[in-house]
Structures are given as structure tokens and as C-alpha cells.
CSV table of C-alpha atoms in Angstrom, one decimal:
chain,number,residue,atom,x,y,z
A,1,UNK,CA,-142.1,104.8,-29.4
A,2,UNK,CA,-137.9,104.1,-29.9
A,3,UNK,CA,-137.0,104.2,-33.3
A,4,UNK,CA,-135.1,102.0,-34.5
A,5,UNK,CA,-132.3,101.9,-36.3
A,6,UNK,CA,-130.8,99.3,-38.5
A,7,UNK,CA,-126.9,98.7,-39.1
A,8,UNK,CA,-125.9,98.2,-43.0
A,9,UNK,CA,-123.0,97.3,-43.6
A,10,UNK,CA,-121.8,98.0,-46.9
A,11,UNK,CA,-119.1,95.3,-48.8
A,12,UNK,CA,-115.7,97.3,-49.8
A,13,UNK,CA,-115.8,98.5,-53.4
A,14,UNK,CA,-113.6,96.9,-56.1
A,15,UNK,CA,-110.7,99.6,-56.2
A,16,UNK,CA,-110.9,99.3,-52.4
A,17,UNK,CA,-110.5,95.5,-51.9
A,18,UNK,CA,-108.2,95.1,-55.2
A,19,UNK,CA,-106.1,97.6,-53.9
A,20,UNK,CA,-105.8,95.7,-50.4
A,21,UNK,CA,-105.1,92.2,-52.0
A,22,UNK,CA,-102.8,93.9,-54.2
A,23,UNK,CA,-100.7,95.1,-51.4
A,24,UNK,CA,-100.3,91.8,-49.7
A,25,UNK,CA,-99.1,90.6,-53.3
A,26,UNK,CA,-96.5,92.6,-53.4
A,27,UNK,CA,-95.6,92.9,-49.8
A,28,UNK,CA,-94.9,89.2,-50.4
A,29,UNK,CA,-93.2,89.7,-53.9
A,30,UNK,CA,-91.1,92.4,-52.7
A,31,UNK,CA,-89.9,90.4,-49.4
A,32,UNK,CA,-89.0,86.9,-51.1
A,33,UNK,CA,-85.7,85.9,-53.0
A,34,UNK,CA,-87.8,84.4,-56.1
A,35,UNK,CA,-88.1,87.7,-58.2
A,36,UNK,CA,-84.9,89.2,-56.9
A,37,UNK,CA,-83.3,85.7,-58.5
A,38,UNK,CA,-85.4,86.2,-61.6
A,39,UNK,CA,-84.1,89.9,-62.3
A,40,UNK,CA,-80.8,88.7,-61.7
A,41,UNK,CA,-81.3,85.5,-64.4
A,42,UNK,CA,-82.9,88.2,-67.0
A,43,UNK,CA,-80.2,90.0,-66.6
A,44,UNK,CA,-77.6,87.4,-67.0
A,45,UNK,CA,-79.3,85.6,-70.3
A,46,UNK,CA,-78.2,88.5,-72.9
A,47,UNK,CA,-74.3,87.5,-72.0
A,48,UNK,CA,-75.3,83.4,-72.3
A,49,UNK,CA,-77.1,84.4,-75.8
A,50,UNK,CA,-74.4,86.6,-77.1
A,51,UNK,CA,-71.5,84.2,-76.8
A,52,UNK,CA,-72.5,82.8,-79.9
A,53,UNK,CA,-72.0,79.0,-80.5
A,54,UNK,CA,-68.9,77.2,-81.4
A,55,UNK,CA,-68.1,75.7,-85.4
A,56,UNK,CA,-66.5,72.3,-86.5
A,57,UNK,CA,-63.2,74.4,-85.9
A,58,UNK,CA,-63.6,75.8,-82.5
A,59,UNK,CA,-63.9,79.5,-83.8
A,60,UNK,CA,-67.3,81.7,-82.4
A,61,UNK,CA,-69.9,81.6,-84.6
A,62,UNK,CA,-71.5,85.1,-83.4
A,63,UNK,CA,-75.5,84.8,-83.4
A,64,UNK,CA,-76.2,88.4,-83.6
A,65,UNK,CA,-74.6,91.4,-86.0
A,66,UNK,CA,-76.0,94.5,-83.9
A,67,UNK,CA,-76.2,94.6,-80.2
A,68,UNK,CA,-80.3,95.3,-80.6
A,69,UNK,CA,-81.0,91.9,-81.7
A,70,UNK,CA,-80.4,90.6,-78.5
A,71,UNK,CA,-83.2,92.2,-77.0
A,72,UNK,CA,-85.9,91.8,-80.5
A,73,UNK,CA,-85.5,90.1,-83.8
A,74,UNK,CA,-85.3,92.2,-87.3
A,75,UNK,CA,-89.1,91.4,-88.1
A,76,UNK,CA,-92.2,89.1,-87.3
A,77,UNK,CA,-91.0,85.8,-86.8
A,78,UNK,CA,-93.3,82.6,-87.1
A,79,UNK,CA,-90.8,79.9,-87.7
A,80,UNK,CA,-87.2,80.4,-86.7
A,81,UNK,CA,-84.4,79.5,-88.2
A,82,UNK,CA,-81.7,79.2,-85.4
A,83,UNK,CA,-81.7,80.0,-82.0
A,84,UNK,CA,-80.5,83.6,-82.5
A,85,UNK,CA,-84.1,84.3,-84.2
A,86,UNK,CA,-85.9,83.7,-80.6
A,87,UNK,CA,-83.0,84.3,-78.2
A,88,UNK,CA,-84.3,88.1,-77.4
A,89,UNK,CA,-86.3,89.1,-74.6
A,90,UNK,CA,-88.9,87.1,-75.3
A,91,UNK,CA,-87.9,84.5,-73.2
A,92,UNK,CA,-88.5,86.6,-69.9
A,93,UNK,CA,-92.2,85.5,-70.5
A,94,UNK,CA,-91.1,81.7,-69.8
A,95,UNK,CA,-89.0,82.9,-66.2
A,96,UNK,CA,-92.3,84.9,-65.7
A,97,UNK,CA,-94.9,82.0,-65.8
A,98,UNK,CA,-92.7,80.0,-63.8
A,99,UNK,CA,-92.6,82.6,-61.0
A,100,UNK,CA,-96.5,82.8,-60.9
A,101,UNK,CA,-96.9,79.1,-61.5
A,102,UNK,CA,-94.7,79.3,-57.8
A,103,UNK,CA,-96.8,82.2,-56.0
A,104,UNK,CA,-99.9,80.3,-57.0
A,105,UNK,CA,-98.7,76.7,-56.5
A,106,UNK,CA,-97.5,78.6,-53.1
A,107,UNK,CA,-100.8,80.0,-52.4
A,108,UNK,CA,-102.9,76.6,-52.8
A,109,UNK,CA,-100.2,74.8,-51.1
A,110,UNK,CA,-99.9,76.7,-47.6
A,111,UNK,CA,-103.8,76.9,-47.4
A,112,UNK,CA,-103.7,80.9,-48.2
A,113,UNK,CA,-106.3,80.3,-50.8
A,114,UNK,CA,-108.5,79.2,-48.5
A,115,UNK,CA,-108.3,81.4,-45.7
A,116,UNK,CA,-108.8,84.0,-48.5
A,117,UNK,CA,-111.7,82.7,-49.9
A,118,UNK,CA,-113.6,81.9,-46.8
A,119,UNK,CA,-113.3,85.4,-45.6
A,120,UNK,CA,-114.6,88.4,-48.1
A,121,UNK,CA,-112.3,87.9,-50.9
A,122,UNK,CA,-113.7,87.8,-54.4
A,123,UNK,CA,-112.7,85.0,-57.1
A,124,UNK,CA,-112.1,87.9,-59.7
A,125,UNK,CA,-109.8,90.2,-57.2
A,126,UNK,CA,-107.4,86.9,-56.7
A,127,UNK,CA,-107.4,86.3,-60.5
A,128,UNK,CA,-106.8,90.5,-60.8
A,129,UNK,CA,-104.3,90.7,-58.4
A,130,UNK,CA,-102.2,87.9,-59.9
A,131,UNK,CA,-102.7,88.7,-63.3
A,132,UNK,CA,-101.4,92.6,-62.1
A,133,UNK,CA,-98.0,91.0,-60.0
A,134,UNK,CA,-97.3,89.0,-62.8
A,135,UNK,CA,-97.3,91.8,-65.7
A,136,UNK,CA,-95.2,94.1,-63.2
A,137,UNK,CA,-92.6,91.3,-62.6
A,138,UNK,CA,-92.3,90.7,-66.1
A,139,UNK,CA,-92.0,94.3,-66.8
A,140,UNK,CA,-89.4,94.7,-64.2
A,141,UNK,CA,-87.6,91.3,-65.8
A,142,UNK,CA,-87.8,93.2,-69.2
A,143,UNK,CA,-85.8,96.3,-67.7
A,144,UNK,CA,-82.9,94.0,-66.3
A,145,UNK,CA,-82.9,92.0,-69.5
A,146,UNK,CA,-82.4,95.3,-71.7
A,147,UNK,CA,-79.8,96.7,-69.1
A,148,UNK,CA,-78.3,93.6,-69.8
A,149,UNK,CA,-78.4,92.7,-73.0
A,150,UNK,CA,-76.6,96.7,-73.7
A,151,UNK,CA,-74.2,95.3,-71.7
A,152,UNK,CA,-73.4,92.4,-73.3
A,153,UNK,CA,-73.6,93.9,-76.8
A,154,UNK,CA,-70.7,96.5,-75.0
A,155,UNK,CA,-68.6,93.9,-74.2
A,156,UNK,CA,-68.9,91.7,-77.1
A,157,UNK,CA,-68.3,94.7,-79.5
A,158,UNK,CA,-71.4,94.3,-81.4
A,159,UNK,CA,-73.0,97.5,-83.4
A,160,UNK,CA,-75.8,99.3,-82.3
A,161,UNK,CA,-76.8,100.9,-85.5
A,162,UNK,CA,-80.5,100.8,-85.0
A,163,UNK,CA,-84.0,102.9,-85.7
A,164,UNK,CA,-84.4,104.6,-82.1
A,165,UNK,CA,-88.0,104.6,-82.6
A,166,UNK,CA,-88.2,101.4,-83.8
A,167,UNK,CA,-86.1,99.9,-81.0
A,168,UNK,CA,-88.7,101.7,-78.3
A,169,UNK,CA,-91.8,100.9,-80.0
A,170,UNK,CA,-90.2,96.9,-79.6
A,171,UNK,CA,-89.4,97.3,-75.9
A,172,UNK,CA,-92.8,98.8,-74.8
A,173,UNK,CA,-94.4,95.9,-77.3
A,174,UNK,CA,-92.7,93.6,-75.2
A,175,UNK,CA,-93.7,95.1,-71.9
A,176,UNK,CA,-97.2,95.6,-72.7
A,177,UNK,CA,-97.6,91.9,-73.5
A,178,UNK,CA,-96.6,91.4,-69.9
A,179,UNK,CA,-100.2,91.7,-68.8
A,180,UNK,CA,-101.3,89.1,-71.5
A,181,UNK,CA,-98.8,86.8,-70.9
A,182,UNK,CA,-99.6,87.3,-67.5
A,183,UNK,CA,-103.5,86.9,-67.2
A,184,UNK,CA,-103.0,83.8,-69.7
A,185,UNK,CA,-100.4,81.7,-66.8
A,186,UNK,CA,-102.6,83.0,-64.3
A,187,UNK,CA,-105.6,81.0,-66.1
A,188,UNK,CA,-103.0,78.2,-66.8
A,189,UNK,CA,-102.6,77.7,-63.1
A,190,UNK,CA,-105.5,77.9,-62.0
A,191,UNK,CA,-107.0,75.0,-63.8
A,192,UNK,CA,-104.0,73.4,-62.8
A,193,UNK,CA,-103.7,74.5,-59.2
A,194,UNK,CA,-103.7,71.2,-57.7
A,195,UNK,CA,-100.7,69.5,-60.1
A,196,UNK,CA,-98.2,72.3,-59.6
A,197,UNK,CA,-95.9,70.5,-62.0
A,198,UNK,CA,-98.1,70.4,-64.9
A,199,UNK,CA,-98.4,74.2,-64.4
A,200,UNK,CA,-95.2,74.8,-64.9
A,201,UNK,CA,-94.4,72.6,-67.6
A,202,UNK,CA,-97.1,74.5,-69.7
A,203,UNK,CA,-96.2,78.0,-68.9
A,204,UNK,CA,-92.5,76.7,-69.8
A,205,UNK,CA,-93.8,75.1,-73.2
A,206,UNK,CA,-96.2,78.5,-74.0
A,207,UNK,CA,-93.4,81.1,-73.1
A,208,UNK,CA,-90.5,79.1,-75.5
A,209,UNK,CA,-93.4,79.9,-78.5
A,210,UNK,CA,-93.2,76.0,-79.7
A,211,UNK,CA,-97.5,76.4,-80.1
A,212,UNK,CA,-97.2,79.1,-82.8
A,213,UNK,CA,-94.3,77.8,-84.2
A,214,UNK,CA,-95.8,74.7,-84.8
A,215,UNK,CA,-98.7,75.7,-85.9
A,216,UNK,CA,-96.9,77.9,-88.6
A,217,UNK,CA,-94.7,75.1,-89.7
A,218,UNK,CA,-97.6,73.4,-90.4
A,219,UNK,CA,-100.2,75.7,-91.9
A,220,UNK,CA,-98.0,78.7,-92.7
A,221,UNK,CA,-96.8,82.3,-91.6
A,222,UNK,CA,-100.2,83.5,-91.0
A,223,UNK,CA,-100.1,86.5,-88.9
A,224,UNK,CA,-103.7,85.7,-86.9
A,225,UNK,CA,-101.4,83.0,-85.6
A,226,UNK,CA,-99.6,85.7,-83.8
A,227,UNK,CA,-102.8,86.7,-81.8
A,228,UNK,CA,-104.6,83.9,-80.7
A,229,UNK,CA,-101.7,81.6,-80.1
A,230,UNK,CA,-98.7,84.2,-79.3
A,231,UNK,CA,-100.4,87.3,-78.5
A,232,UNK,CA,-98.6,89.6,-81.1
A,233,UNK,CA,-95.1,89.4,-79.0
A,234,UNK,CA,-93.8,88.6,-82.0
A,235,UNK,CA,-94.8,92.3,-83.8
A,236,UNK,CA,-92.5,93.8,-80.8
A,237,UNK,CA,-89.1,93.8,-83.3
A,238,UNK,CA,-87.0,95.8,-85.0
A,239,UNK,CA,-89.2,96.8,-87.1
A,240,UNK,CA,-92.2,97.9,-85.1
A,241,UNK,CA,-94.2,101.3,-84.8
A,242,UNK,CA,-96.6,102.3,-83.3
A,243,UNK,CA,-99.1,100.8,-84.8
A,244,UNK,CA,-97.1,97.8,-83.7
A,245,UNK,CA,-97.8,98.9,-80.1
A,246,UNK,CA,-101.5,99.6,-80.9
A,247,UNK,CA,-101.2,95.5,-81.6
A,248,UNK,CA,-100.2,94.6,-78.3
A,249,UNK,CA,-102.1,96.8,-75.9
A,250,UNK,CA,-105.5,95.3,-77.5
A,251,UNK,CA,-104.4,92.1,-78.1
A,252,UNK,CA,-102.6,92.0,-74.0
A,253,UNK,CA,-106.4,93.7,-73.4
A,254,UNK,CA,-108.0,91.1,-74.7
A,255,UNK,CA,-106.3,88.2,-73.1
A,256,UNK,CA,-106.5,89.7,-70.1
A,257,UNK,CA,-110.0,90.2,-70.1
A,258,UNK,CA,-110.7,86.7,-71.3
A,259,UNK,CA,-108.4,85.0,-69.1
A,260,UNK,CA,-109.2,86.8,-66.4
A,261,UNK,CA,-113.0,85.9,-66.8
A,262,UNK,CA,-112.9,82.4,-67.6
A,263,UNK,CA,-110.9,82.0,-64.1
A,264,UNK,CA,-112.9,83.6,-62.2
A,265,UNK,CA,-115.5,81.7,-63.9
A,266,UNK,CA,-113.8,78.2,-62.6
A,267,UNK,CA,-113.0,79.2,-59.2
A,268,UNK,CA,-116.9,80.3,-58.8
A,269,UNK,CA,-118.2,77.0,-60.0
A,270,UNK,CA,-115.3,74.2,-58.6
A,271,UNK,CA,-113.6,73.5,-55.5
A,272,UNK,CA,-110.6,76.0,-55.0
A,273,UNK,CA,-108.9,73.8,-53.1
């Protein structure tokens, strides 16, 4: 009697197929304008910041004493008190959701998504391999943004007097909350996927801080504010240490874990389309 033998064939493992959707992601990021543009505007916002704004008399009213605070405030911040208090690199997390809010609204719009998901691609890989482009891009728009803002503070003659370890702990705070920032717009546009605008108006309106700042004006400068409405960004200053970092890896853990979950948790149960 012939034997006979049956074919299995096995599905890819998750490192496999992440790493395979991963490298179309950034094939694509690394070969359109978009992030190029975004680097550039990062690096161009510490000179718009540091100009300073103009009084009654017409003389410069500078925002910032040292050169540092153009890339992180003195200390936690809740509510600000003028523009100068915010103007840091926080605000490459708003330039960052836009960007995904585009790759995304770009994916649904050219019918990507759905040549994706009718082939082998898993809900949770998409969700993974955005969440992943979008930390690196805002890490990457945090690196032009500090080469940037030392420039500025060069040419506008401002100190930089500062506590070296301090002024790294804030920087890597800052980059680490890339991947909670990241996975939390990547849940944003997915529930959104089919009204790109609202998308980005949201990511906009989350990156500027105006939930937690709102929230504190009304209830108070209560630091669990910090990590369910601004995911501890706001520990990344001047004054931070490491514990300061310890902060912002969990809490940018954490987001990303939930975000992550509860969109892969939509895209399984509704239309992706």
C-alpha cells in the first residue's frame, strides 16, 4: 500500500510576519517626503520658539533664560503659565500623530488595508507595525528638534548652565514616550479610519496637552493626571532622574499594550474598511 503523506503548512510566526510588515512600513516611510518634511519642521520649531514674543514697546521679550528649556521645562507642569512653559519638545508628539493619522488615512484610502487583510496579515501585526513606525519617527523628530533647539539657543546667546544628567534623563523621557504616544494615535485612527479629518484633529488636540491641562485647571495639579491623560511626558524636564525615566518606559508600556489591544480588538470585530 502507498503511504501517504499529508502537506502542513505552517502560518509564519509573529517575529516572522511583524518583521515583514515592518519592512514594508518603512520601505514606504523612508521613500516619501512626509517624514523628511517633518524632521525638517522639528528642526526648525526651537528657532520659531526662541524668538521670544514682542512687548507694548517693540523690544523681545525672551521666553527662555537657558538654552535647555527649549527642549524641556524646569519641572512637572500641569497648567502653564505662558507659552514658553509648553514650547519644548513636546510638541513633536502633535507633528507625530499627524504623520500616522496620514500613513493610516493613506492606507484605508488607497485600499492597502484591504488587500492586507484579505491575504495573511493579522489585525495585531498592522496595529504593531504602526504603533513601532510611529515611535521611531517621533524618536527621529526628537533628535532633529534637540539638534535644533542647541542651535538656536547658540545663536540666540542663551545659557546652557544645566544638570547633564538631568538634561539626558529628560531627552530619553521624551523619546521613550514615543511608543505611547504612538500606540495611543494609532488607536485614535483606527476608530476613526473612515473620517480622516477627525483623526487628525484629535491627535492635534491630544499632542498640544489641552486634556490634562484642563483637567488640572479644573480639579488640580494631581500627578495621576500625568498618566492616564498625558502619559508622564510631562516628568521628562529639567528636573528628571532616573526614576523619572523608570515613569515613562512603564507608563509608554502600558499604553502601548492597551492601545494596542483594544485596536486590534476593533479591527477583529468591525468592518476595516
Amino acid at each position: 500500500m502507498e503511504a501517504k503523506h499529508e502537506l502542513k503548512f505552517e502560518s509564519p510566526s509573529f517575529g516572522k510576519r511583524l518583521r515583514g510588515m515592518l519592512g514594508v512600513d518603512f520601505y514606504r516611510l523612508f521613500h516619501t517626503p512626509l517624514f523628511y518634511i517633518f524632521l525638517v519642521i522639528a528642526a526648525i520649531i526651537p528657532a520659531l520658539v526662541s524668538m521670544g514674543t514682542m512687548s507694548g514697546e517693540g523690544e523681545t521679550t525672551p521666553l527662555f533664560s537657558t538654552a535647555w528649556q527649549i527642549i524641556a521645562s524646569n519641572k512637572p507642569l500641569y497648567v502653564i503659565n505662558n507659552i514658553g512653559e509648553y514650547a519644548n519638545m513636546n510638541m513633536v508628539f502633535i507633528f507625530g500623530g499627524i504623520m500616522i493619522s496620514i500613513f493610516i488615512g493613506h492606507d484605508y484610502k488607497s485600499g492597502y488595508v484591504k488587500q492586507l487583510f484579505t491575504t495573511h496579515a493579522k489585525k495585531a501585526d498592522y496595529m504593531m507595525s504602526k504603533t513601532l513606525l510611529g515611535a521611531f519617527s517621533m524618536a527621529c523628530m526628537c533628535v532633529t528638534y534637540l539638534i535644533g533647539g542647541i542651535a538656536s539657543g547658540l545663536f540666540s546667546g542663551l545659557s546652557f548652565t544645566v544638570d547633564a544628567g538631568s538634561l539626558i534623563c529628560a531627552i530619553l523621557g521624551k523619546m521613550i514616550m514615543s511608543l505611547g504616544w504612538a500606540s495611543l494615535y494609532t488607536f485614535i485612527n483606527i476608530i476613526f479610519r473612515s473620517k480622516f479629518g477627525i483623526s487628525i484633529a484629535l491627535c492635534f488636540v491630544l499632542g498640544t496637552g489641552i486634556p490634562v491641562i484642563g483637567a488640572a485647571a479644573l480639579i488640580g495639579n494631581i500627578s495621576a493626571l500625568n498618566v492616564f491623560l498625558y502619559g508622564s511626558s510631562v516628568y521628562a524636564c529639567l528636573s528628571a532622574n532616573f526614576v523619572s525615566v523608570i515613569i515613562c518606559l512603564v507608563c509608554s508600556a502600558v499604553w502601548a499594550v492597551i492601545y494596542n489591544f483594544l485596536g486590534t480588538l476593533i479591527l477583529n470585530k468591525h468592518d476595516v474598511y
